[in-house]
Amino acid sequence: MRIKRLAGRTVAVGILAALIGVGISSCNSVRGLLPIPSADMEKMRADVEYLSADALAGRQTGSAGYQQAADHVAARFRALGLHSITGDDYFQPVPFREAHWGDSRATLMLHGRDGDITFELGEDFLASPPSIGEDTATSAGLVFVGYGIEAPDYGLDDYAGLDVQGKIVVVLDGRPLQLPNEVGAHYASGRTKRDTAARRGAVGYISLNTPTREARRPFARSVDHLNDPSFDWLRADDIPGNAIPGMHPGVVLDMPAAKQLFMGAPRSLDTVYTEMKNGVVPKGFPLPYSATLTSSAEHRKIISPNVVGLLPGSDPTLKDEYVIFSAHLDHIGPSGGGEDAINNGAQDNAAGIAVMLEVARLFTESGRAPRRSILFVAVTAEEEGLLGSDYFAQHPPVPPKSMVANINLDMPMLLYPFRDVIAFGAEHSSLGKTAARAAERTGLKLSPDPMPEQVIFVRSDHYSFVRQGVPAIYLITGREAIDKNINGTEAQVEFLQTRYHQPGDKADEQVNYIAAQQFAEVNYAIAREVTDGDKKPRWKRGDFFGALYARGD
């Protein structure tokens, strides 16, 4: 499907824009709120085209192109009159460690009564260059711990009755189906599983490929990324922010090789897979082997900044509370060779940055300062694992407890004028009702998440703030197009299949600036209500993430 370009240049488009304008203006004055100002399509077009130009080479973290993009955002902040809170240049430098394989890369050897078995990197198992040290090694006995999940509120404790102190844990990828999608995504994440293993005293970690994972992401496809570098931000003591000192970072073992670990064990791996298929949560047990894990890497330090602009609040009390409006500035850089190897990242996420800048302009030119303060933050290293936002959320330039909400923009899918928006995280906090009211004010409606199985709530920069106890929301355009000839679902799926993280994500006819106008205005409406409301956003009573992460006031 060819996505129609609707940029106000034809009679039909002009009529459509007028209809959208009528729909929006008719809702602007409800509930006694001030009218929502009109977003400027051409300003957003200019930002998208600049940030996704070939000259910036895909804005990869730490690259010259990324720094050029950061300079552009800083200049735009300055022109809008935003204050710099991190120094004279609007930059929050983020120190990163980039790890590449050293000469010996990674090894995995199994030790049993009948001798040793050596597994091959890229054939039997996968590993990433270690960021915690240039040379790592551990040797210990193996204990199978099922999914490796401790979730007492859901009746799960895979470590019950097992002693893993000083052991290497062997963990199934994934989670039991009984866990709700987003809760399950939290417990199934490598971060959570490694933290749990370390808390129990484990010194190493082997994740097992499963039939479910293989169907979703084949092992052979993952091998294509074997030589990709690892990234992590660095603490003041030069320790990577997401590393677990004293624990080997671990490997992923493919199914044929993994079966060897269960030879002579109480149950075979095939039996375990059958249990998983039938919805039975596999029980753990010690394995009759020990293993040695080693890896070697070469490290280099990279500085790549977040860009931060402050719009001070006007209320004597509420100005000391901060709403974080975020969007990631980085993309994945060039890939491969050929005539067009640059991944320009127009939708992902030049468009999100452009909308954020336009929302900042709407605030600064509205004639009424927000009651709460706003920090507009263009974050780095989202594509490397939400690292820039993680660093900012853990090292904010304001008191941590003063951050009261996060509104995040990531790949908004500006493909067609739309009738609805989707708000990931809406069900977790009062921000959901705020988003619904803002949608109504702008002539839209709030639609439910059409892809809950993708657990988007835990997969973009807003989740870095959630993990610090900050209620957060993340919007994309909905799937109901104003033009009945456009199937929104098909258009979004086509983009994801043909342009996402590919050189085709350019600032061409795919980017629809009427949609950008709509999107900027609904995000402004959300931010305006959050900043001006008497009460700050709250987690819903009994919400899993609120209970897990919220800080006491």
XYZ file of C-alpha atoms in Angstrom:
553
model
C 0.000 0.000 0.000
C 1.225 3.480 -0.827
C 0.656 5.886 2.049
C -0.917 9.062 0.724
C 0.923 12.294 1.406
C -1.501 14.870 2.784
C 0.343 18.100 3.339
C -2.194 20.801 2.556
C -1.152 21.172 -1.103
C -4.247 20.031 -2.983
C -7.909 20.989 -2.909
C -8.916 17.608 -1.453
C -6.267 17.858 1.228
C -7.273 21.422 2.007
C -10.872 20.332 2.540
C -9.707 17.498 4.770
C -7.567 19.850 6.808
C -10.491 22.215 7.181
C -12.718 19.397 8.408
C -10.092 18.396 10.943
C -9.786 22.000 12.076
C -13.537 22.281 12.600
C -13.552 19.081 14.625
C -10.732 20.290 16.816
C -11.910 23.850 17.359
C -15.392 22.691 18.300
C -13.881 20.808 21.246
C -11.246 23.309 22.331
C -13.266 25.249 24.884
C -14.987 22.413 26.751
C -14.854 22.289 30.546
C -13.799 25.920 30.710
C -10.271 25.229 29.518
C -8.380 27.616 27.303
C -8.404 26.828 23.570
C -5.705 24.510 22.263
C -3.377 26.461 19.968
C -2.759 25.249 16.430
C 0.411 23.303 15.788
C 2.588 24.357 12.861
C 3.024 21.599 10.288
C 5.858 23.339 8.474
C 7.970 23.741 11.608
C 7.641 20.030 12.279
C 8.418 19.219 8.655
C 11.626 21.253 8.888
C 12.739 19.432 12.032
C 11.953 15.992 10.632
C 13.785 16.710 7.386
C 16.831 18.098 9.181
C 17.126 15.293 11.712
C 16.597 12.487 9.190
C 18.874 13.894 6.483
C 21.663 11.699 5.132
C 24.188 14.180 6.519
C 23.407 12.967 10.060
C 24.053 9.334 9.014
C 21.282 7.854 11.127
C 22.113 9.578 14.451
C 23.800 6.576 16.045
C 24.640 7.029 19.725
C 28.016 8.685 20.174
C 28.450 9.532 16.478
C 29.138 12.899 14.885
C 25.675 12.744 13.327
C 24.073 12.272 16.717
C 25.993 15.248 18.099
C 24.821 17.344 15.143
C 21.249 16.355 15.979
C 21.822 17.234 19.639
C 23.216 20.640 18.632
C 20.079 21.231 16.556
C 17.754 20.423 19.448
C 19.783 22.581 21.823
C 19.576 25.491 19.374
C 15.809 25.016 19.087
C 15.485 24.993 22.888
C 17.477 28.206 23.067
C 15.373 29.878 20.374
C 12.191 28.902 22.236
C 13.479 30.516 25.398
C 13.779 27.312 27.392
C 16.285 27.397 30.231
C 19.359 25.202 30.407
C 19.421 23.337 33.709
C 22.515 21.232 32.995
C 24.978 24.002 32.065
C 25.235 26.560 29.286
C 24.777 24.095 26.440
C 21.557 22.188 27.414
C 23.528 18.935 27.433
C 23.553 16.228 30.071
C 26.636 14.214 29.044
C 26.039 10.481 29.425
C 29.157 8.304 29.768
C 28.888 4.971 27.988
C 31.058 1.911 27.722
C 31.036 0.249 24.322
C 32.271 -3.346 24.410
C 33.518 -5.232 21.337
C 34.741 -8.803 21.222
C 38.382 -9.296 22.080
C 40.654 -11.881 20.510
C 39.145 -14.879 22.344
C 35.464 -13.810 22.440
C 33.285 -16.168 24.602
C 33.481 -19.846 25.562
C 31.156 -22.338 27.226
C 32.408 -25.712 28.432
C 30.327 -28.385 30.175
C 32.012 -30.672 32.726
C 30.594 -34.109 33.553
C 31.696 -37.503 34.811
C 32.369 -38.638 31.253
C 34.525 -35.644 30.322
C 34.113 -32.147 28.944
C 31.941 -30.853 26.133
C 32.838 -27.613 24.373
C 30.028 -25.576 22.851
C 30.637 -23.260 19.898
C 29.778 -19.557 19.943
C 27.383 -18.748 17.099
C 26.450 -22.391 16.590
C 25.408 -23.653 20.012
C 25.141 -20.478 22.064
C 25.011 -16.703 21.864
C 26.722 -14.123 24.034
C 27.388 -10.413 23.998
C 30.731 -8.717 24.668
C 30.866 -8.130 28.435
C 30.719 -4.524 29.559
C 31.554 -5.137 33.213
C 35.124 -6.322 32.528
C 37.376 -6.993 29.579
C 37.952 -10.555 30.779
C 35.356 -12.527 32.716
C 35.263 -16.144 33.850
C 33.268 -18.313 36.219
C 33.087 -22.032 36.854
C 30.344 -23.612 38.978
C 27.705 -26.288 39.242
C 24.445 -25.965 37.328
C 20.935 -25.703 38.767
C 17.829 -25.629 36.573
C 15.365 -23.057 37.980
C 12.481 -23.312 35.501
C 11.504 -19.829 34.338
C 13.572 -18.304 37.144
C 10.658 -16.208 38.373
C 9.733 -15.110 41.884
C 6.189 -13.693 41.789
C 4.573 -14.481 45.147
C 1.443 -12.437 44.404
C 0.817 -14.776 41.477
C 1.699 -17.989 43.294
C 5.078 -18.460 41.567
C 8.436 -19.182 43.181
C 10.736 -21.103 40.869
C 13.524 -21.005 43.463
C 11.507 -22.743 46.178
C 13.548 -25.595 47.646
C 16.597 -24.866 45.477
C 20.045 -23.783 46.643
C 21.773 -21.708 43.953
C 24.381 -20.072 46.165
C 27.614 -20.015 44.148
C 25.933 -21.822 41.232
C 25.211 -21.070 37.584
C 21.450 -20.997 37.087
C 19.891 -22.498 33.950
C 16.740 -20.549 33.072
C 13.980 -21.037 30.498
C 13.282 -18.064 28.286
C 9.829 -16.559 28.715
C 7.150 -16.882 31.384
C 4.080 -18.912 32.361
C 0.949 -18.002 30.435
C -0.943 -17.378 33.672
C 0.849 -14.066 34.179
C -0.856 -10.990 32.671
C 0.916 -9.577 29.615
C 2.692 -6.562 31.101
C 3.288 -8.167 34.495
C 4.636 -11.199 32.667
C 6.905 -9.011 30.557
C 8.415 -7.574 33.720
C 9.107 -10.986 35.211
C 10.268 -12.461 31.887
C 12.836 -9.736 31.230
C 16.491 -10.693 31.433
C 17.066 -7.804 33.827
C 14.526 -9.103 36.338
C 15.633 -12.730 36.023
C 19.311 -11.887 36.495
C 18.523 -9.655 39.492
C 16.520 -12.487 41.051
C 19.303 -15.009 40.429
C 21.930 -12.690 41.895
C 19.792 -12.016 44.963
C 19.659 -15.781 45.483
C 23.461 -16.000 45.293
C 24.022 -17.233 41.735
C 27.327 -16.420 40.023
C 26.366 -17.140 36.406
C 23.381 -17.366 34.099
C 22.467 -19.598 31.139
C 19.210 -18.806 29.329
C 17.648 -21.629 27.319
C 16.060 -21.151 23.929
C 12.543 -22.622 23.774
C 10.123 -23.596 21.002
C 8.105 -20.457 21.715
C 11.137 -18.203 21.464
C 12.351 -20.013 18.347
C 9.005 -19.388 16.626
C 9.115 -15.722 17.580
C 12.798 -15.057 16.919
C 14.802 -17.913 15.375
C 18.205 -18.592 16.896
C 19.796 -18.362 13.430
C 18.485 -14.829 13.024
C 19.948 -13.785 16.353
C 23.323 -15.094 15.209
C 23.361 -12.273 12.638
C 23.901 -9.859 15.542
C 26.652 -11.842 17.213
C 29.287 -9.198 16.494
C 27.197 -6.238 17.594
C 28.828 -4.236 20.397
C 27.335 -4.001 23.882
C 26.492 -0.659 25.481
C 25.873 0.461 29.026
C 26.073 3.774 30.835
C 28.751 4.154 33.488
C 28.371 5.074 37.138
C 30.759 7.468 38.844
C 32.806 4.469 40.013
C 33.181 3.283 36.385
C 30.837 0.308 36.913
C 28.212 -0.182 34.166
C 24.813 0.922 35.383
C 23.047 -2.343 34.537
C 25.816 -4.761 35.446
C 25.650 -7.099 38.434
C 29.120 -7.251 40.008
C 30.140 -10.791 40.898
C 27.849 -12.418 38.352
C 28.849 -13.533 34.864
C 26.614 -11.753 32.306
C 25.473 -15.063 30.828
C 24.736 -16.754 27.519
C 21.770 -18.045 25.486
C 21.960 -21.764 24.686
C 20.143 -23.172 21.672
C 17.788 -26.152 22.037
C 19.917 -28.993 20.588
C 22.921 -28.063 22.740
C 20.749 -27.416 25.797
C 19.495 -31.010 25.800
C 22.991 -32.125 26.794
C 22.635 -30.312 30.145
C 19.659 -32.526 31.023
C 21.255 -35.892 30.161
C 21.055 -37.956 33.354
C 18.878 -35.318 35.075
C 15.526 -36.081 36.770
C 13.675 -34.928 33.632
C 14.750 -34.414 30.050
C 14.529 -31.042 28.334
C 11.929 -32.477 25.946
C 9.764 -33.297 28.960
C 10.213 -29.738 30.217
C 9.154 -28.353 26.840
C 6.070 -30.587 26.888
C 5.174 -29.264 30.328
C 5.475 -25.695 29.030
C 3.281 -26.475 26.030
C 0.605 -27.910 28.321
C 0.635 -24.887 30.617
C 2.496 -26.638 33.443
C 5.124 -24.515 35.207
C 8.307 -26.659 35.168
C 9.900 -27.316 38.546
C 13.619 -26.846 38.982
C 16.300 -29.310 40.077
C 20.109 -29.561 40.232
C 21.760 -30.685 37.013
C 24.537 -33.337 36.976
C 27.102 -30.979 35.449
C 29.229 -27.947 36.106
C 30.196 -25.375 33.511
C 32.869 -22.820 32.784
C 31.928 -19.522 31.152
C 34.544 -17.091 29.852
C 34.464 -13.998 27.687
C 36.839 -11.322 26.502
C 36.106 -7.827 25.225
C 37.752 -4.569 24.294
C 36.236 -1.439 25.801
C 36.058 2.171 24.766
C 34.345 5.086 26.448
C 31.800 7.191 24.584
C 30.084 10.412 25.644
C 26.669 11.036 24.105
C 24.398 13.700 25.619
C 20.784 13.915 26.564
C 19.471 17.372 25.651
C 17.408 19.071 28.373
C 15.325 22.262 28.230
C 13.410 23.696 31.191
C 10.158 25.645 31.004
C 9.699 26.979 34.568
C 6.296 26.701 36.179
C 4.372 29.735 37.387
C 2.760 28.414 40.571
C 4.781 29.264 43.717
C 4.387 25.710 45.020
C 3.765 23.538 41.977
C 6.741 24.947 40.038
C 8.944 22.635 42.134
C 7.196 19.642 40.551
C 8.394 18.581 37.104
C 6.623 16.944 34.183
C 9.144 15.155 31.957
C 8.309 15.365 28.242
C 10.661 12.947 26.499
C 11.540 11.639 23.039
C 14.596 9.737 21.880
C 16.950 11.503 19.503
C 19.154 8.585 18.445
C 18.603 6.017 15.719
C 20.567 2.974 14.512
C 22.999 4.638 12.083
C 24.072 3.056 8.769
C 23.853 -0.641 8.013
C 25.623 -2.735 5.411
C 26.860 -1.299 2.158
C 25.224 -0.401 -1.090
C 23.872 2.790 -2.544
C 21.530 3.597 0.345
C 22.789 2.193 3.616
C 21.680 4.987 5.974
C 18.820 4.274 8.337
C 17.454 7.806 8.504
C 14.858 7.278 11.234
C 12.267 9.822 10.114
C 9.384 8.247 12.014
C 11.752 6.651 14.542
C 12.221 9.127 16.016
C 12.813 12.419 14.204
C 9.026 12.759 14.140
C 8.785 12.332 17.904
C 11.469 14.980 18.471
C 9.715 17.345 16.048
C 6.418 16.927 17.892
C 8.139 17.494 21.247
C 9.715 20.712 19.952
C 6.353 21.862 18.639
C 4.660 21.152 21.975
C 7.375 23.239 23.635
C 6.650 26.061 21.180
C 2.920 25.863 21.879
C 3.626 26.288 25.588
C 6.120 29.125 25.226
C 3.877 31.066 22.823
C 0.588 30.349 24.590
C 0.800 33.430 26.782
C 0.267 31.321 29.900
C 3.114 29.515 31.623
C 2.308 26.062 33.014
C 1.759 25.863 36.753
C 4.183 22.959 37.068
C 7.582 23.058 35.413
C 8.296 21.017 32.285
C 11.584 19.383 31.347
C 11.734 18.696 27.614
C 14.293 15.890 27.222
C 15.740 14.478 24.000
C 17.362 11.258 25.169
C 20.217 9.301 23.673
C 20.756 5.533 23.348
C 17.145 4.386 23.259
C 18.103 1.984 20.497
C 20.819 0.538 22.748
C 18.313 -0.488 25.426
C 16.633 2.685 26.801
C 20.004 3.692 28.237
C 19.834 7.479 27.902
C 16.454 7.681 29.613
C 17.615 5.190 32.257
C 20.595 7.422 33.022
C 18.428 10.551 33.140
C 15.792 8.924 35.345
C 18.486 7.821 37.786
C 20.494 11.063 37.544
C 17.890 13.792 37.044
C 19.025 17.417 37.270
C 16.143 17.987 39.717
C 15.293 16.162 42.965
C 14.113 12.654 41.997
C 10.869 12.890 43.954
C 10.002 16.137 42.167
C 9.409 14.263 38.878
C 5.639 13.699 38.888
C 4.862 12.449 35.365
C 6.430 11.405 32.087
C 4.881 11.894 28.652
C 6.908 10.020 26.064
C 7.047 10.239 22.266
C 8.516 7.374 20.272
C 7.807 6.602 16.618
C 4.325 8.181 16.584
C 3.441 6.623 13.193
C 2.458 9.842 11.409
C 1.093 8.033 8.361
C -2.424 9.481 7.834
C -4.890 11.882 9.504
C -6.544 9.880 12.262
C -9.622 9.684 14.451
C -8.118 7.996 17.506
C -4.990 7.656 19.610
C -3.556 4.763 21.611
C -2.041 5.425 25.025
C 0.278 2.756 26.360
C 0.134 2.840 30.138
C -3.355 4.366 30.260
C -4.675 1.672 32.577
C -1.948 2.094 35.195
C -2.405 5.660 36.407
C -4.646 8.714 36.322
C -2.828 9.716 33.120
C -5.208 7.389 31.266
C -8.217 9.597 32.060
C -6.130 12.657 31.237
C -5.342 11.203 27.808
C -9.012 10.375 27.204
C -10.083 13.933 28.039
C -7.324 15.385 25.858
C -8.369 13.169 22.963
C -11.961 14.350 23.316
C -10.892 17.988 23.405
C -9.017 17.562 20.143
C -11.842 15.779 18.344
C -10.369 12.310 18.822
C -11.070 9.258 20.911
C -8.850 7.037 23.004
C -8.702 3.460 21.725
C -7.491 0.384 23.593
C -4.103 -1.145 22.900
C -4.554 -3.178 19.677
C -1.449 -5.297 20.303
C -1.264 -6.103 24.042
C 0.876 -9.143 23.292
C 3.680 -6.761 22.248
C 3.811 -5.279 25.807
C 4.806 -1.855 24.502
C 4.437 -0.387 27.994
C 7.779 -1.880 29.044
C 9.614 -1.268 25.755
C 10.207 2.459 25.371
C 11.811 5.304 27.310
C 8.801 5.979 29.523
C 9.522 2.688 31.278
C 12.795 4.104 32.615
C 10.696 6.629 34.522
C 8.170 3.994 35.603
C 11.059 2.065 37.168
C 11.779 5.163 39.267
C 8.168 5.335 40.433
C 7.015 8.048 38.012
C 3.581 7.588 36.357
C 4.073 7.597 32.589
C 2.177 7.411 29.336
C 3.196 6.887 25.721
C 0.961 7.786 22.765
C 0.915 6.710 19.156
C -1.641 7.448 16.459
C -4.642 5.148 16.369
C -5.684 2.877 13.539
C -8.855 4.681 12.470
C -7.996 6.919 9.518
C -10.192 9.893 8.632
C -9.931 8.881 4.979
C -12.123 5.785 4.683
C -9.968 4.601 1.785
C -7.035 4.118 4.175
C -6.928 1.025 6.361
C -4.958 2.251 9.367
C -4.030 -1.207 10.568
C -2.661 -2.174 7.175
C -0.781 1.118 6.868
C 0.917 0.685 10.247
C 1.757 -2.961 9.602
C 3.157 -2.065 6.174
C 5.405 0.570 7.740
C 6.666 -1.876 10.363
C 7.384 -4.518 7.739
C 8.939 -2.348 5.036
C 10.428 0.764 6.654
C 10.945 0.305 10.393
C 14.702 0.216 11.163
C 15.412 0.248 7.448
C 16.754 2.861 5.010
C 13.173 3.397 3.805
C 12.245 5.345 6.950
C 12.889 8.651 5.197
C 11.333 12.116 5.362
C 9.342 11.467 2.196
C 5.646 11.097 1.419
C 5.226 8.564 4.240
C 5.346 11.343 6.864
C 1.948 13.015 7.076
C 2.037 16.483 8.594
C -1.690 16.843 9.170
C -1.242 13.821 11.423
C 1.730 15.598 13.013
C -0.484 18.612 13.715
C -3.145 16.431 15.304
C -0.568 14.551 17.320
C 1.179 17.665 18.627
C -2.117 19.188 19.711
C -3.336 16.128 21.610
C 0.022 15.814 23.375
C -0.109 19.509 24.247
C -3.590 18.990 25.694
C -2.330 16.129 27.853
C 0.687 18.090 29.035
C -1.384 21.197 29.737
C -3.803 19.303 31.972
C -0.979 17.541 33.822
C 0.982 20.728 34.392
C -2.008 22.847 35.425
C -3.998 20.332 37.488
C -4.333 20.813 41.235
C -3.302 17.205 41.837
C -0.304 15.443 40.373
C -0.828 12.138 38.500
C -1.320 9.074 40.660
C -0.874 5.361 40.208
C -4.167 3.503 40.353
C -4.845 1.761 43.621
C -3.458 -1.772 43.545
C -1.629 -1.292 40.236
C 1.239 -3.755 39.874
C 3.817 -1.218 38.653
C 2.726 1.420 41.135
C 3.079 -1.029 44.003
C 6.418 -2.287 42.688
C 8.133 1.023 41.984
C 6.267 3.959 43.544
C 8.206 6.001 46.073
C 6.656 7.317 49.259
C 5.750 11.000 49.182
